[in-house]
Short mmCIF file of C-alpha atoms in Angstrom, two decimals:
data_model
loop_
_atom_site.label_atom_id
_atom_site.label_comp_id
_atom_site.label_asym_id
_atom_site.label_seq_id
_atom_site.Cartn_x
_atom_site.Cartn_y
_atom_site.Cartn_z
CA MET A 1 0.08 -0.05 0.11
CA SER A 2 1.32 3.43 -0.84
CA ILE A 3 2.33 5.16 2.39
CA PHE A 4 0.78 8.20 0.77
CA ARG A 5 -2.52 6.23 1.35
CA LYS A 6 -1.31 5.27 4.83
CA LEU A 7 -0.80 8.77 5.61
CA GLY A 8 -4.22 9.72 4.40
CA LEU A 9 -3.08 12.41 2.05
CA ALA A 10 -4.63 12.61 -1.56
CA SER A 11 -1.78 14.70 -2.87
CA VAL A 12 1.51 16.05 -1.64
CA LEU A 13 2.58 19.37 -3.44
CA LEU A 14 6.06 20.33 -3.52
CA THR A 15 6.83 24.09 -3.82
CA PHE A 16 10.24 24.73 -4.40
CA VAL A 17 12.11 27.41 -3.29
CA VAL A 18 14.97 28.50 -5.77
CA ALA A 19 18.43 27.91 -4.35
CA GLY A 20 17.60 29.46 -1.04
CA ILE A 21 20.82 29.93 0.96
CA VAL A 22 19.85 29.98 4.42
CA SER A 23 23.16 29.60 6.55
CA CYS A 24 26.88 29.53 5.89
CA GLY A 25 28.83 26.39 5.05
CA GLY A 26 30.40 24.21 7.67
CA GLY A 27 33.12 21.74 7.92
CA THR A 28 36.82 22.76 7.46
CA ASN A 29 37.88 26.12 5.61
CA ASN A 30 34.83 26.25 3.63
CA ASP A 31 33.18 29.67 4.66
CA GLN A 32 29.72 30.07 3.07
CA GLY A 33 30.24 27.35 0.34
CA THR A 34 33.61 29.01 -1.15
CA SER A 35 35.21 25.57 -1.46
CA PHE A 36 32.58 23.10 -1.87
CA SER A 37 29.17 24.55 -2.62
CA ALA A 38 25.56 23.33 -3.56
CA ASP A 39 24.52 25.84 -6.37
CA GLY A 40 21.01 25.27 -6.89
CA PHE A 41 18.22 22.31 -7.63
CA LYS A 42 17.25 20.92 -10.86
CA PHE A 43 14.54 18.22 -11.89
CA GLU A 44 15.77 14.88 -13.22
CA SER A 45 14.82 16.12 -16.64
CA GLY A 46 17.36 18.62 -16.51
CA ASN A 47 15.38 21.76 -16.38
CA ASP A 48 16.35 24.05 -13.78
CA VAL A 49 14.01 25.28 -10.98
CA THR A 50 14.26 29.10 -11.81
CA GLU A 51 11.31 30.19 -9.74
CA ALA A 52 8.89 28.80 -7.08
CA LEU A 53 6.60 26.22 -8.63
CA THR A 54 4.37 23.46 -7.31
CA VAL A 55 4.45 19.70 -8.34
CA ALA A 56 1.50 17.45 -8.07
CA ILE A 57 2.15 13.60 -6.95
CA ASN A 58 -0.44 11.02 -8.06
CA THR A 59 -0.97 8.99 -4.93
CA ASP A 60 -3.19 6.28 -6.59
CA VAL A 61 0.02 4.86 -7.99
CA PRO A 62 1.75 2.51 -5.33
CA GLY A 63 4.79 3.97 -3.70
CA ASP A 64 6.44 0.51 -3.59
CA ASP A 65 6.74 0.70 -7.52
CA GLY A 66 8.72 4.27 -7.06
CA LEU A 67 6.47 5.76 -9.32
CA ALA A 68 4.53 7.95 -6.90
CA TYR A 69 8.09 9.50 -6.44
CA GLN A 70 9.00 10.15 -9.74
CA SER A 71 7.52 13.79 -9.51
CA GLY A 72 9.03 14.14 -6.08
CA ARG A 73 12.64 13.89 -6.72
CA ILE A 74 15.03 16.78 -7.47
CA CYS A 75 18.83 17.25 -8.07
CA MET A 76 21.20 19.48 -6.38
CA THR A 77 24.25 20.61 -8.39
CA ILE A 78 27.31 20.31 -6.45
CA SER A 79 30.45 22.04 -6.95
CA ASN A 80 34.29 21.69 -6.23
CA HIS A 81 35.91 25.22 -6.01
CA LEU A 82 39.27 23.99 -4.78
CA CYS A 83 42.10 24.39 -7.33
CA ALA A 84 44.64 21.64 -6.48
CA GLN A 85 42.58 18.84 -4.62
CA HIS A 86 39.52 16.61 -5.73
CA ILE A 87 36.51 16.21 -3.28
CA LYS A 88 34.44 12.98 -2.79
CA ILE A 89 30.92 13.57 -2.29
CA ASN A 90 29.93 11.18 0.51
CA ARG A 91 26.03 11.95 0.95
CA ILE A 92 23.18 14.62 0.97
CA ASP A 93 21.51 15.35 4.47
CA CYS A 94 18.20 17.22 4.76
CA ASP A 95 16.54 18.40 7.89
CA TYR A 96 12.44 18.82 7.93
CA TYR A 97 10.47 21.55 10.14
CA VAL A 98 6.81 21.32 10.03
CA GLN A 99 5.38 24.68 9.96
CA GLY A 100 2.92 25.06 12.99
CA ALA A 101 3.64 21.76 14.63
CA ASP A 102 3.10 21.29 18.27
CA SER A 103 6.28 22.35 20.29
CA GLY A 104 8.79 19.37 20.27
CA PHE A 105 7.50 17.83 17.18
CA SER A 106 10.75 16.64 14.99
CA VAL A 107 11.01 14.90 12.12
CA PRO A 108 13.91 12.79 11.61
CA SER A 109 16.48 13.78 9.13
CA SER A 110 17.19 12.05 5.71
CA THR A 111 20.48 10.92 4.38
CA THR A 112 21.12 9.90 0.76
CA ASN A 113 24.26 8.24 0.03
CA SER A 114 25.62 9.96 -3.13
CA SER A 115 29.53 8.62 -3.75
CA TYR A 116 31.11 10.89 -6.62
CA ILE A 117 34.45 12.26 -6.96
CA LEU A 118 34.78 16.07 -7.97
CA ALA A 119 37.73 16.76 -9.88
CA GLU A 120 39.95 20.09 -8.75
CA THR A 121 39.47 22.91 -10.91
CA GLY A 122 43.13 23.53 -11.80
CA GLU A 123 43.03 27.11 -11.71
CA CYS A 124 45.81 27.58 -9.22
CA SER A 125 48.52 30.33 -9.46
CA TYR A 126 51.63 28.51 -10.79
CA ASP A 127 55.03 30.03 -10.78
CA ASP A 128 56.17 27.38 -13.59
CA ALA A 129 53.96 27.23 -16.47
CA ALA A 130 55.16 23.48 -16.98
CA ASP A 131 53.27 22.66 -13.85
CA ASP A 132 50.41 24.56 -15.07
CA ASN A 133 50.08 22.77 -18.14
CA ALA A 134 50.90 19.17 -16.65
CA ALA A 135 47.98 19.89 -14.29
CA ALA A 136 45.64 20.69 -17.11
CA VAL A 137 46.64 17.19 -18.47
CA VAL A 138 45.70 15.38 -15.43
CA ARG A 139 42.26 17.10 -15.22
CA ALA A 140 41.24 16.09 -18.82
CA GLY A 141 37.93 14.51 -18.84
CA THR A 142 36.82 15.21 -15.25
CA GLN A 143 34.10 17.11 -13.62
CA THR A 144 34.11 19.69 -10.98
CA SER A 145 30.51 19.84 -11.01
CA ILE A 146 27.54 17.40 -10.93
CA ASP A 147 24.07 16.96 -10.40
CA ARG A 148 23.02 14.39 -7.43
CA CYS A 149 19.29 13.51 -6.96
CA PHE A 150 17.29 12.30 -4.10
CA ASP A 151 13.68 12.02 -3.00
CA VAL A 152 12.08 15.07 -1.85
CA LEU A 153 10.43 13.59 1.14
CA PRO A 154 11.52 9.88 1.74
CA ALA A 155 9.46 7.04 2.65
CA ASP A 156 10.81 7.17 6.22
CA GLN A 157 9.90 10.54 6.81
CA LEU A 158 6.41 10.28 5.38
CA SER A 159 6.14 7.01 7.78
CA TYR A 160 7.02 9.26 10.73
CA LEU A 161 4.28 11.70 9.59
CA MET A 162 1.88 8.83 9.71
CA VAL A 163 2.43 7.59 13.15
CA ASN A 164 2.76 11.17 14.67
CA GLN A 165 -0.22 12.71 13.18
CA ASN A 166 -1.30 13.77 16.25
CA GLY A 167 1.46 16.44 16.71
CA LEU A 168 0.61 17.78 13.04
CA PRO A 169 -1.13 21.17 12.42
CA ALA A 170 -4.36 21.21 10.32
CA PHE A 171 -4.26 20.65 6.65
CA PRO A 172 -3.07 21.95 4.57
CA PHE A 173 0.43 22.43 6.01
CA ALA A 174 4.07 23.13 5.04
CA ILE A 175 7.44 21.37 5.67
CA ASP A 176 10.43 23.35 5.34
CA ALA A 177 13.52 21.20 4.17
CA VAL A 178 17.04 22.43 4.49
CA CYS A 179 19.61 20.56 2.69
CA ARG A 180 23.37 20.34 2.29
CA ALA A 181 26.05 17.81 0.76
CA ILE A 182 28.94 16.22 2.73
CA GLY A 183 32.14 15.59 1.09
CA VAL A 184 35.82 14.87 1.91
CA THR A 185 38.91 16.43 0.12
CA GLN A 186 41.89 14.73 -1.07
CA SER A 187 43.74 15.52 2.09
CA GLY A 188 41.15 14.21 4.30
CA ASP A 189 39.25 17.39 5.49
CA VAL A 190 35.39 16.88 5.77
CA LEU A 191 33.68 19.88 4.14
CA PHE A 192 29.83 20.77 4.32
CA THR A 193 28.04 22.81 1.43
CA ASN A 194 26.15 25.82 1.92
CA ASP A 195 22.59 25.04 2.86
CA LEU A 196 19.66 25.15 0.34
CA PHE A 197 15.84 24.96 1.17
CA PHE A 198 12.52 24.17 -0.51
CA THR A 199 9.34 24.01 0.89
CA ILE A 200 6.85 20.90 0.72
CA LYS A 201 3.01 21.68 1.12
CA VAL A 202 1.12 18.83 2.38
CA VAL A 203 -2.77 18.86 1.63
CA ASP A 204 -5.55 16.47 2.91
CA ARG A 205 -7.61 14.36 0.83
#
């Protein structure tokens, strides 16, 4: 049975707020995402989310088949700005905050494993032009930016809402999601990107 039906929702409307940066980047030497950044959201089709918009999910399709989530997936564009070190993306974490929920109501955070190595930019200042040329050869065919996709509201978070409906506000209500990517540099430093946010509008049947 679809978890949407278990939750008693006829539709979940996902209102995306474009590339909303709500806090500084964390981690090591990554002030406001200058070394490792989350640059915005795209749909799996590749189309940029350039303005606030709403996507309706058909809850008549069983979620177990994954079809109910097709319209509920977005991709975060993640970039490495380090000139001489690659960064391995490990995961994307999202926190969820229900607007108007009872005091103390807390939706569990989600983690999406997303392993990918982003190449260094190679745009360092070299004293020796030969070193610069050598670096350019090493970088050939690599990417410094990538789109990584994830479920906007995963099944575990929907299940939590189902079990804890007494703590939710009256329908319709909104959930603010705040997401960031976590990676490790070539030298072993853990970096967090800047945060991006979007809002999920939940509507009763």
